[in-house]
Every structure is written in structure tokens, then in C-alpha cells.
XYZ file of C-alpha atoms in Angstrom:
581
model
C 28.268 88.935 144.777
C 30.042 90.327 142.022
C 33.151 92.286 141.614
C 34.095 95.614 141.165
C 34.715 97.038 137.857
C 37.678 99.319 138.331
C 39.127 97.326 141.150
C 38.713 93.619 140.601
C 39.700 93.547 136.710
C 42.486 96.383 137.243
C 46.477 95.017 136.413
C 47.635 96.818 139.091
C 50.942 97.660 137.870
C 51.358 101.523 137.390
C 50.607 104.421 139.412
C 47.526 105.539 137.218
C 46.285 101.866 137.726
C 46.761 102.520 141.489
C 44.919 105.554 141.121
C 42.171 104.141 139.309
C 41.514 101.797 141.432
C 41.191 104.086 144.158
C 38.593 105.859 142.486
C 36.933 102.945 141.874
C 36.528 101.709 145.859
C 35.334 105.384 146.548
C 32.515 106.241 143.990
C 30.245 103.017 145.569
C 30.500 105.617 148.821
C 28.613 108.617 147.363
C 25.481 108.200 147.527
C 25.864 107.133 151.227
C 26.592 110.280 151.944
C 24.897 112.755 154.170
C 23.017 115.956 152.928
C 25.903 117.770 154.222
C 28.598 115.324 153.279
C 29.761 115.323 156.890
C 28.577 111.262 157.518
C 28.263 108.307 155.471
C 26.381 105.515 156.309
C 26.325 102.220 154.352
C 22.724 100.763 154.866
C 23.503 97.227 156.524
C 21.810 96.765 159.855
C 24.592 95.959 162.095
C 25.945 97.266 165.265
C 28.937 98.118 166.994
C 29.576 98.885 170.782
C 29.871 102.778 169.914
C 27.395 105.005 169.142
C 25.881 105.297 165.462
C 27.402 109.192 164.665
C 31.102 107.572 165.636
C 29.975 104.852 162.746
C 29.298 107.501 160.687
C 32.337 109.573 160.913
C 33.961 106.095 160.429
C 32.496 106.283 156.700
C 33.336 109.740 156.689
C 36.716 109.610 157.775
C 38.547 106.169 156.600
C 38.385 107.252 152.915
C 40.409 110.117 153.667
C 43.594 107.662 153.555
C 42.590 107.663 149.720
C 41.174 111.098 149.524
C 43.963 112.735 151.031
C 46.614 110.668 148.819
C 44.874 111.642 145.765
C 45.060 115.299 146.015
C 48.173 115.065 146.978
C 48.712 112.835 143.602
C 46.640 115.405 141.582
C 49.475 118.530 142.054
C 51.782 116.029 140.020
C 49.278 113.987 137.754
C 50.285 115.351 133.955
C 46.636 113.488 132.527
C 44.292 115.990 133.122
C 41.298 113.714 132.209
C 42.492 111.904 135.497
C 42.742 114.537 137.968
C 39.449 116.333 136.818
C 38.266 112.360 137.882
C 40.308 112.695 141.303
C 38.455 116.562 141.813
C 35.090 115.183 141.004
C 35.407 111.799 143.440
C 36.961 113.873 145.960
C 34.936 117.068 146.676
C 32.176 115.518 148.881
C 34.981 115.040 151.527
C 36.025 118.451 150.942
C 32.649 119.715 152.055
C 32.094 117.891 154.332
C 34.759 119.193 157.186
C 32.515 122.340 157.544
C 29.317 120.347 158.777
C 31.336 117.725 160.699
C 33.297 120.279 162.787
C 30.537 122.649 163.092
C 28.611 122.312 166.685
C 25.775 123.864 165.864
C 25.353 121.425 163.093
C 23.132 118.717 162.744
C 26.047 116.270 160.960
C 28.240 117.829 163.639
C 31.034 114.613 164.755
C 30.877 115.364 168.230
C 32.892 116.061 170.980
C 35.679 113.486 171.356
C 35.618 112.018 174.792
C 37.372 109.284 177.053
C 38.517 106.310 174.906
C 36.171 107.616 172.129
C 35.948 105.986 168.735
C 36.342 109.547 167.223
C 39.735 109.322 168.648
C 40.697 106.790 165.688
C 39.345 108.727 162.682
C 41.255 112.146 164.016
C 44.431 110.625 162.914
C 43.155 110.185 159.310
C 41.386 113.557 159.682
C 44.966 114.726 160.615
C 46.511 112.700 157.611
C 44.014 114.755 155.127
C 44.949 117.983 156.849
C 48.884 117.127 156.371
C 49.040 115.767 152.835
C 46.135 118.679 151.319
C 46.043 121.665 153.452
C 45.742 123.840 150.438
C 42.832 122.025 149.578
C 41.094 120.987 152.680
C 42.074 123.772 155.272
C 42.783 127.072 153.426
C 39.553 127.451 151.691
C 38.093 127.079 154.988
C 36.275 130.071 156.299
C 38.008 131.897 159.846
C 34.998 130.250 161.279
C 35.327 127.261 159.774
C 39.415 126.708 160.848
C 38.196 127.433 164.022
C 36.121 124.385 163.905
C 38.372 122.313 162.775
C 41.416 123.346 165.288
C 38.587 123.261 168.040
C 36.984 119.736 167.369
C 41.398 118.359 167.090
C 41.658 119.830 170.276
C 39.091 117.600 171.912
C 41.467 115.188 171.930
C 43.391 116.741 174.401
C 43.450 115.665 177.976
C 41.083 112.630 177.248
C 42.155 108.638 178.455
C 42.922 106.866 175.556
C 43.678 103.038 176.012
C 47.562 102.251 176.174
C 48.049 101.058 172.591
C 48.392 102.339 169.153
C 45.662 104.696 169.559
C 48.084 106.965 171.304
C 49.346 107.616 167.746
C 45.832 109.202 166.911
C 46.719 111.866 169.497
C 50.203 112.185 168.242
C 49.194 112.921 165.119
C 46.016 115.369 165.806
C 48.915 117.388 167.297
C 50.686 117.346 164.799
C 48.100 118.843 162.548
C 47.167 121.115 164.908
C 50.966 122.358 165.060
C 51.400 122.169 160.983
C 48.681 123.172 160.168
C 45.620 124.802 161.864
C 48.093 127.213 163.681
C 48.558 125.722 167.275
C 51.760 126.862 168.533
C 53.904 123.733 168.966
C 54.718 124.672 172.819
C 50.933 124.364 173.216
C 50.648 120.417 172.471
C 54.613 119.610 172.738
C 54.114 118.334 176.381
C 51.062 116.055 175.347
C 52.594 114.555 172.376
C 55.990 113.717 174.234
C 54.195 112.167 176.822
C 52.250 109.587 174.377
C 55.512 109.377 171.799
C 57.080 108.308 175.028
C 54.663 105.968 175.919
C 54.638 104.107 172.362
C 57.900 103.801 172.310
C 57.929 101.507 175.447
C 56.312 99.059 173.636
C 59.379 98.324 171.056
C 60.671 95.222 171.425
C 63.488 94.128 168.864
C 63.970 94.241 165.156
C 62.009 96.784 164.509
C 59.197 95.589 165.989
C 56.960 97.032 168.316
C 54.176 95.083 170.593
C 50.458 96.678 170.677
C 50.804 97.774 174.015
C 52.251 96.276 177.171
C 54.344 93.008 177.168
C 53.230 90.604 179.730
C 55.973 89.058 181.428
C 56.493 86.160 183.903
C 56.014 89.154 186.930
C 52.653 89.995 185.264
C 51.422 86.409 184.982
C 52.260 85.650 188.710
C 50.457 88.742 190.052
C 47.481 87.525 187.975
C 47.754 83.910 189.005
C 47.750 85.183 192.721
C 44.497 87.194 192.059
C 43.152 84.451 190.796
C 43.558 82.522 194.051
C 42.198 85.245 196.085
C 39.431 85.726 194.029
C 38.858 82.729 192.350
C 37.727 84.678 189.127
C 40.416 84.776 186.020
C 38.693 87.152 184.044
C 40.036 90.380 185.121
C 41.692 92.451 182.268
C 45.659 91.879 182.371
C 48.627 92.642 180.084
C 48.272 90.850 176.455
C 51.470 89.859 174.295
C 50.553 90.665 170.876
C 52.798 91.502 167.633
C 50.176 91.834 165.056
C 49.495 93.990 162.009
C 48.732 96.650 164.309
C 52.590 96.123 165.008
C 53.290 97.024 161.015
C 50.857 97.665 158.449
C 47.498 98.642 160.432
C 48.997 101.429 162.786
C 52.701 101.274 164.600
C 55.147 101.174 162.121
C 52.626 102.773 159.479
C 52.317 105.876 162.194
C 55.954 106.295 162.641
C 56.490 106.052 159.331
C 54.192 108.706 158.462
C 55.440 110.733 161.356
C 59.035 110.388 159.498
C 57.356 112.389 156.668
C 55.521 114.897 158.388
C 57.282 115.838 161.992
C 60.646 115.370 161.036
C 61.105 119.020 161.390
C 60.000 118.925 164.782
C 61.337 116.123 165.814
C 63.947 114.971 163.921
C 65.960 112.423 166.362
C 62.983 110.574 166.779
C 62.145 110.235 163.011
C 65.343 109.230 162.390
C 64.829 106.511 165.061
C 61.330 105.542 163.234
C 63.367 105.641 159.836
C 66.072 103.096 161.448
C 63.029 100.558 163.034
C 61.641 100.377 159.485
C 64.470 99.430 157.944
C 64.676 96.631 160.444
C 61.039 95.777 160.468
C 61.468 95.445 156.655
C 64.195 92.300 157.275
C 61.146 90.362 158.552
C 57.769 91.510 157.938
C 57.673 90.393 154.153
C 57.333 87.171 154.997
C 53.794 87.429 156.094
C 53.118 87.502 152.372
C 53.596 84.466 149.844
C 55.080 84.822 146.309
C 51.503 85.451 144.765
C 51.108 88.324 147.637
C 48.651 86.709 149.821
C 49.091 88.007 153.302
C 49.070 85.274 156.516
C 45.589 86.322 157.962
C 46.685 86.301 161.823
C 45.275 88.491 164.504
C 42.426 91.022 164.700
C 40.582 93.219 162.362
C 41.192 91.450 159.168
C 37.941 93.130 157.826
C 40.670 95.433 157.164
C 41.527 93.432 154.575
C 44.590 94.695 152.293
C 45.617 96.975 154.587
C 48.052 94.280 155.490
C 50.307 95.752 153.017
C 50.130 98.854 154.300
C 53.552 99.449 155.796
C 55.085 98.857 152.054
C 52.830 101.622 151.102
C 54.086 104.208 153.804
C 57.609 103.033 153.277
C 57.180 104.334 150.146
C 55.320 107.378 150.904
C 57.932 108.629 153.215
C 60.515 107.780 151.362
C 63.137 106.285 153.488
C 66.288 105.386 151.898
C 69.003 103.157 152.464
C 66.736 100.013 152.182
C 68.007 96.111 153.313
C 67.876 93.391 152.003
C 65.295 91.922 150.929
C 63.475 95.444 150.442
C 66.711 96.980 149.191
C 65.126 98.583 145.866
C 62.256 100.788 144.903
C 61.359 97.900 142.487
C 61.409 95.227 145.520
C 59.028 97.387 147.529
C 56.955 98.168 144.746
C 56.345 94.440 143.988
C 55.271 93.316 147.563
C 52.840 96.510 147.568
C 51.347 95.298 143.985
C 51.344 91.673 144.685
C 49.369 92.330 147.397
C 46.846 94.096 145.770
C 46.643 92.274 142.870
C 45.842 89.434 145.025
C 42.698 90.728 146.379
C 41.784 92.185 143.022
C 42.008 88.716 141.784
C 40.438 87.162 144.828
C 37.746 89.826 145.480
C 34.570 88.277 144.187
C 33.354 87.925 147.834
C 34.309 91.262 149.314
C 31.991 93.611 148.137
C 28.169 94.119 148.627
C 26.173 94.314 145.240
C 26.458 97.976 144.947
C 30.320 97.640 145.568
C 30.633 98.919 148.999
C 33.108 96.922 150.787
C 31.881 93.697 153.400
C 32.864 92.955 156.888
C 34.757 89.895 156.457
C 37.816 88.561 155.158
C 37.320 86.790 151.477
C 33.326 86.897 152.037
C 31.330 88.424 154.361
C 31.828 86.786 157.951
C 30.353 88.390 161.032
C 31.947 85.447 162.919
C 35.259 86.924 163.162
C 34.262 90.434 163.223
C 35.252 92.793 166.199
C 32.531 94.494 168.183
C 34.256 97.666 166.759
C 33.210 96.943 163.514
C 30.821 98.872 161.673
C 29.563 98.751 157.854
C 31.905 101.413 157.439
C 35.021 99.915 158.942
C 36.633 98.058 156.418
C 38.001 101.057 154.573
C 40.987 100.930 156.839
C 42.199 99.455 153.868
C 42.683 102.311 151.996
C 46.292 102.805 153.507
C 47.512 100.701 151.605
C 46.858 103.286 148.901
C 47.965 105.841 150.361
C 51.304 104.660 147.787
C 49.421 106.952 144.849
C 50.134 110.189 146.767
C 53.856 109.881 145.309
C 54.983 112.118 142.135
C 54.655 110.633 138.515
C 58.622 110.468 138.901
C 59.321 108.708 141.979
C 61.145 106.372 141.739
C 59.101 103.510 143.273
C 56.106 103.006 141.083
C 57.601 103.500 137.586
C 60.116 100.786 139.316
C 60.294 97.495 137.654
C 58.924 95.311 140.388
C 60.950 92.463 141.346
C 59.434 89.044 142.859
C 60.825 87.329 145.775
C 59.650 84.240 146.953
C 60.287 83.306 150.817
C 60.786 79.417 150.407
C 61.326 78.288 147.185
C 61.319 74.732 148.428
C 57.919 74.951 149.674
C 54.726 74.684 148.422
C 52.733 75.981 151.661
C 53.500 79.436 153.154
C 52.658 79.804 157.142
C 54.082 80.594 160.602
C 54.352 79.104 163.652
C 53.105 81.190 166.712
C 53.824 79.568 170.468
C 52.954 82.407 172.405
C 50.754 85.078 171.580
C 47.108 86.547 173.230
C 45.332 89.356 173.771
C 44.155 89.688 177.524
C 41.113 92.122 176.770
C 37.551 90.436 175.894
C 37.473 90.121 172.097
C 35.593 87.669 170.416
C 37.256 84.746 169.107
C 40.438 85.930 170.471
C 41.987 82.726 170.992
C 41.591 81.820 167.113
C 42.836 85.459 166.227
C 46.269 84.803 168.545
C 46.701 81.531 169.734
C 46.641 78.779 167.326
C 50.057 76.885 166.519
C 50.204 77.922 163.186
C 48.453 80.213 160.348
C 48.203 79.913 156.492
C 48.324 82.425 153.748
C 46.670 79.109 151.714
C 44.226 78.001 154.567
C 42.725 80.758 156.786
C 41.367 79.918 160.235
C 38.249 78.840 161.675
C 36.269 81.124 164.083
C 34.278 79.206 166.719
C 30.498 79.343 166.633
C 29.582 77.489 169.913
C 30.782 75.541 172.489
C 30.815 72.068 171.267
C 34.283 70.146 169.304
C 32.240 70.592 166.193
C 31.679 74.170 166.441
C 34.892 75.344 167.967
C 36.714 73.836 164.533
C 39.929 73.738 166.519
C 42.218 73.836 163.497
C 45.846 74.256 164.362
C 45.097 73.739 167.904
C 44.556 71.076 170.873
C 41.880 71.791 172.328
C 41.406 69.247 175.601
C 37.843 68.652 177.639
C 37.454 67.253 180.909
C 33.674 66.493 181.437
C 32.967 64.381 178.549
C 33.377 66.803 175.911
C 30.540 69.042 176.682
C 32.987 72.260 177.055
C 35.952 72.642 175.561
C 39.341 74.334 176.341
C 42.337 75.824 174.100
C 45.270 77.546 174.701
C 44.815 81.060 175.048
C 47.288 82.721 178.087
C 50.903 81.037 178.279
C 53.923 81.408 180.131
C 57.021 83.072 178.385
C 58.269 81.284 175.223
C 61.606 79.460 175.398
C 64.061 79.180 172.153
C 65.948 75.759 171.724
C 67.798 73.658 169.266
C 66.427 70.271 168.351
C 67.601 67.689 165.837
C 65.717 66.299 163.532
C 66.828 62.879 161.886
C 66.309 61.899 158.242
C 67.746 59.776 155.742
C 69.850 62.427 154.243
C 71.271 63.306 157.433
C 70.729 65.150 160.767
C 69.646 68.862 160.722
C 69.544 70.980 163.682
C 66.684 73.352 164.207
C 65.831 76.026 166.118
C 62.173 75.360 167.917
C 59.800 77.636 170.458
C 58.084 76.185 173.679
C 55.590 77.665 176.000
C 53.740 76.179 178.906
C 49.856 76.789 179.433
C 47.241 75.705 181.353
C 43.999 75.363 179.717
C 42.275 76.110 182.811
C 42.511 78.741 185.627
C 42.774 76.257 188.578
C 46.019 74.837 186.747
C 44.773 70.777 187.036
C 46.068 70.583 184.004
C 49.609 71.654 182.127
C 50.485 71.529 178.670
C 54.182 72.394 177.675
C 53.862 72.559 173.555
C 57.226 72.569 171.377
C 56.949 73.818 167.494
C 59.597 72.547 165.353
C 59.530 74.779 162.277
C 59.962 73.443 158.789
C 63.205 72.006 157.560
C 65.005 71.623 154.514
C 63.489 67.581 154.136
C 60.020 68.604 154.719
C 59.692 72.448 153.800
C 55.521 71.928 153.884
C 55.440 70.206 157.271
C 56.247 71.643 160.938
C 55.726 69.090 164.209
C 54.134 69.998 167.443
C 54.539 67.896 170.625
C 52.690 68.451 173.416
C 53.654 67.199 176.941
C 50.357 67.141 178.892
C 50.279 66.495 183.058
C 47.370 66.383 184.945
C 48.177 67.714 188.561
C 45.074 65.882 190.086
C 42.754 63.267 189.454
C 40.267 63.657 186.725
C 37.466 61.483 185.558
C 37.997 61.944 181.849
C 40.628 63.843 179.870
C 39.765 64.133 176.207
C 42.381 65.486 173.518
C 41.702 66.389 169.917
C 44.417 68.277 167.797
C 44.128 69.848 164.703
C 45.672 70.782 161.110
C 45.170 73.189 158.929
C 41.290 74.205 158.073
C 41.315 73.085 154.374
C 38.282 73.539 152.131
C 36.586 70.072 152.232
C 35.073 69.916 148.976
C 36.895 69.678 145.619
C 37.610 72.474 143.124
C 36.582 70.245 140.242
C 32.913 69.211 140.854
C 32.230 70.871 144.414
C 31.646 67.139 145.913
C 33.115 66.013 149.175
C 37.005 65.012 149.014
C 37.493 61.441 148.812
C 39.824 60.252 152.057
C 42.887 57.604 150.921
C 45.153 55.488 152.752
C 47.895 55.866 150.309
C 48.582 58.133 146.699
C 49.139 56.409 143.565
C 51.861 56.882 141.886
C 49.882 58.917 139.260
C 48.867 61.723 142.045
C 50.417 65.147 140.956
C 50.801 68.520 143.435
C 48.075 70.914 142.495
C 46.369 68.713 140.126
C 45.297 65.364 142.898
C 42.096 66.526 145.189
C 42.251 64.283 148.112
C 42.897 63.587 151.774
C 45.137 61.671 152.799
């Protein structure tokens, strides 16, 4: 698959570079518009759990993250030729609002129903209306304006999941009152109800969970249900704080809310700015010094949406930022390093026609979600909302500043002792429950039940039937934090460690207590895992397999298998010698 001209070869150092990269990502979609421009269908024969109309609405709506930002950018761009390019590319999206919201038109998006994928796209449509009302809403006929208003109002009263989805209705209501002429009093109660629920997800240090957080009481209740019913597959309460907590959804939406709703909800808007500052003191650690993000959690086909927090931080113009994001150059550095890493590694992310594939660094349906249509990957355009900044804004013209997480280390990874998702998801244990996740070595997802197919990198797999089936960590008890003393030739070092108890099987015949010991100053590239495995009843057999990082098994120099050696020779050099020790 070829790289994409305008993106893959883009230096991505200035505002105009970002605008041209955005246009390059949008242009391949133009041939896939429906006749009246209300839908986009990339001709790839894959399916989702929702209807095809909603999937084609995704194709129209998700690029609006970039289209809206481009329309905002065009009002403060002095380069007339660039403005003309912007107007030419974005016009079909402006036109599509007419047919998409008209119930009598064949390209109508459809009414929003309970737990409907259309809810997701409503937030993006609201964003476009909020950033460019004079280009999208104002030119509409009286009936066209009524249609837009009525479509957004179908969000009202619908059942929604108790997670980041509540932001979609919040923004629909903000657009209704700020752009579409609906009185604030008509939507305030529903907005407040959704926002109050969202605020219950807050954990600490700026981080929110993506939904309710499982407690020990929740876990005990679920076990008692298992004891009564003999089943463990009921959907319970999860425990996840992932990219949806930040760039994909919650932090991103909080930041946009602080920009667009500060006049109607000033206290909450300021609280969200405070959370954004706190969040930034730790979230930067998810990116290595080259800008690569640690792949962790679900929806990784959104790719460079991982950097969306930095773009929203800039667009929301949050001041008084803490170290290490305290300057415009630092924010710019994190944002552009991430985008440049993707541009450099983009050979496998595009179809031959320039549209995005489903996958991470290459097409991969094994790691996709059941809600990923061919149009879904354009959620990545969240990270390009920063182009909406004016030419004289201090962020994008600032000299970027480089910051490295661990100067002594050569490997950038996180340890994850106790996260999990409770609802059905493809490869859920692989995405949340491994012990470590790396920006250098993406994780494996299972392709079958055998150990060779599970590919248990960074996990402990157990079998009690001779290897026919295997169990890995899924739900665990609450994480315990303590201190361990690590002894070395240069002296002892006290380090914080994390432990969690988990049960491979629902009958609790076996328990495992895993302790993760993070890197130390002596061993900055390594971590240690200690597993205490207890069989609580007699088992005929119990087999265990522990895995490290999923490294590529072939040499870069000639593509042949990596050789295995017992010892390193004196001539071995980091970043040069290719072998397995």
C-alpha cells in the first residue's frame, strides 16, 4: 500500500503544513460521496453491528472534525491560494447537511434511536455547527434550519450507555442552544443530568474512567450471581481508563466544552480546565521521544487520535499549564512529534486510493471492534482540530520543545495491573489485561484457542485441560500498591510496586496474585513480574506459559529469522545487533 502524498511526505512543522496534511487526508474521500453529499461509503466489504446508513453517516460526519477546523482556519489564513483549496475540498460537507437532515430525502441520516450509532456522529455534527455556524447553518433555508434542529433534537430522551457517549448528547444540546435557536431552558435539565453522570466517572489527577469503576462490592455481587446461576458472562461493571479517558473522548470533550460552553456553564468549564492541567502532568508519558504512542485499549484503528488531547488543549486555549506542558512549544512538540511519527510510519495505513484502512500500522481485522466500519478510522482527525487556531496564535508558531520520559531508558512502556472491560469486546483481555504495553512492540490479539494462536505476550496463560484451552487475566480484584526493595551491586533501591489478585476461571479453583515491579535506575528497560499461583482444589494438570514483549521475529537487514544465542559477544551493539538472547 502506497504512502499518501501531502501527509506521508509532509514535514508537519507549521500551521500551513498541518492544513495541507488535513486536505491530503480529506481528498481521497471525495469520490466516495453519495449524489447529494450526505453520506460517504468507502467501498470495502466489511460489516458492523449497526446499520449501513449509520456507517455511511460516519463517513460524512467523522471528517467534520477536520472540516470544521478548516472552516475556522480559513477565517484567519492570509494565504489566498490555501483558502481557495480549503473551500474547494470542504464544500461537499457543507452541502450534505441539507439532504442528511431532510426526512423526505433518500439520503436522510435517520432518526436517532436508543443506543444508536448516530449518537456518536451527532457530537461531530454539533462541533462543525459550533465552529462554523456562518458557513454551515446560516446559509440554510428556513426549512433546512428546522431540519437540522429537529434531527439533533431526536437525541433527547434516548437511552444511552453510561460512558463517554453522554458527551454526544451534551454537545448536541450545546449546538441546539448556541447555533440552532433552541432556548437553553429547553435543554438545560437534560444537559445537567448527562454532565452530572459524566462527572461521577472522575477518578483522580485529571483522569476519568470511561464509565462506572468496579469496586470490591461490585465484584462480590457478581461472584454471588455466578454462585447462584453458574454463569459468569453477565455484563457487569468494568475498570478502564484508556484513550477514551483522554484524547478519544472525555478530556477532549471537556476541553471543547470549556471553549464553547464557558458562558453558559462557567464553573464546570473552569473545573474541566483544571482537570486538563492535572491530566497533562501524566498523560505525556504515553508518548515516547519520537512521538509514538503506546497502543493500549480499544479503538486503536483511530490511530493518531491518540494525540487529540494536545490538539484540544491548544484549541481550548487553556492557560497556566503545568510542567512538562507549560509552554506553547511543549504542547506543539507533543502534537507534531506524534503526527510526524504516523507520517513516517504510514506505508501500511492507507488503501491504494488514499483512504484509511482498519488497523494500526497495517490492515488488521483481528484487532478491530464490531463497531468499526470502513469509515470509522476518520476519528483520527480529532488530532487536527488544532488547525482551527489563528495564524497568530502562540502555539503553532512556537519552537517545539523535546521532552524524553526516561533519558536512561531505551524502551518506553507502561505497566497495567488491574484494568478490564466488562462488556463483550473482541480480544478484550489483549487490549486491557496484559501486564505491559509498549510503544515499540504493539500487542498481539488472539486468532484461536491454542497457545500458538493466543500469542500470550506480556501475560500469563494457564491451562487445566492439557493445553486444549487457555485462560489469561481478565477481571481482577482492586490493585494494591506497596513498596519493594530491589537489591543491586550499586546498592538497594525502594520502588513502588502494584499487585492484583485474579482468577483464571470463574469457579475460582485457581488464584493468581501478580506483582509488577517497574523499571529501576539500574535496569531502566526492564520490569519484573512475580506470580503466586495457588490451586484451591486438586487438578489433574496445570500448565503455565508466560510471555514477554511481542517482538518482530525477523532481521531488518535481510528478513531472515532472528538467531537465538546464549550470550552476547563483545561486539554486540544496541540498535545494531539483531538476535534473541
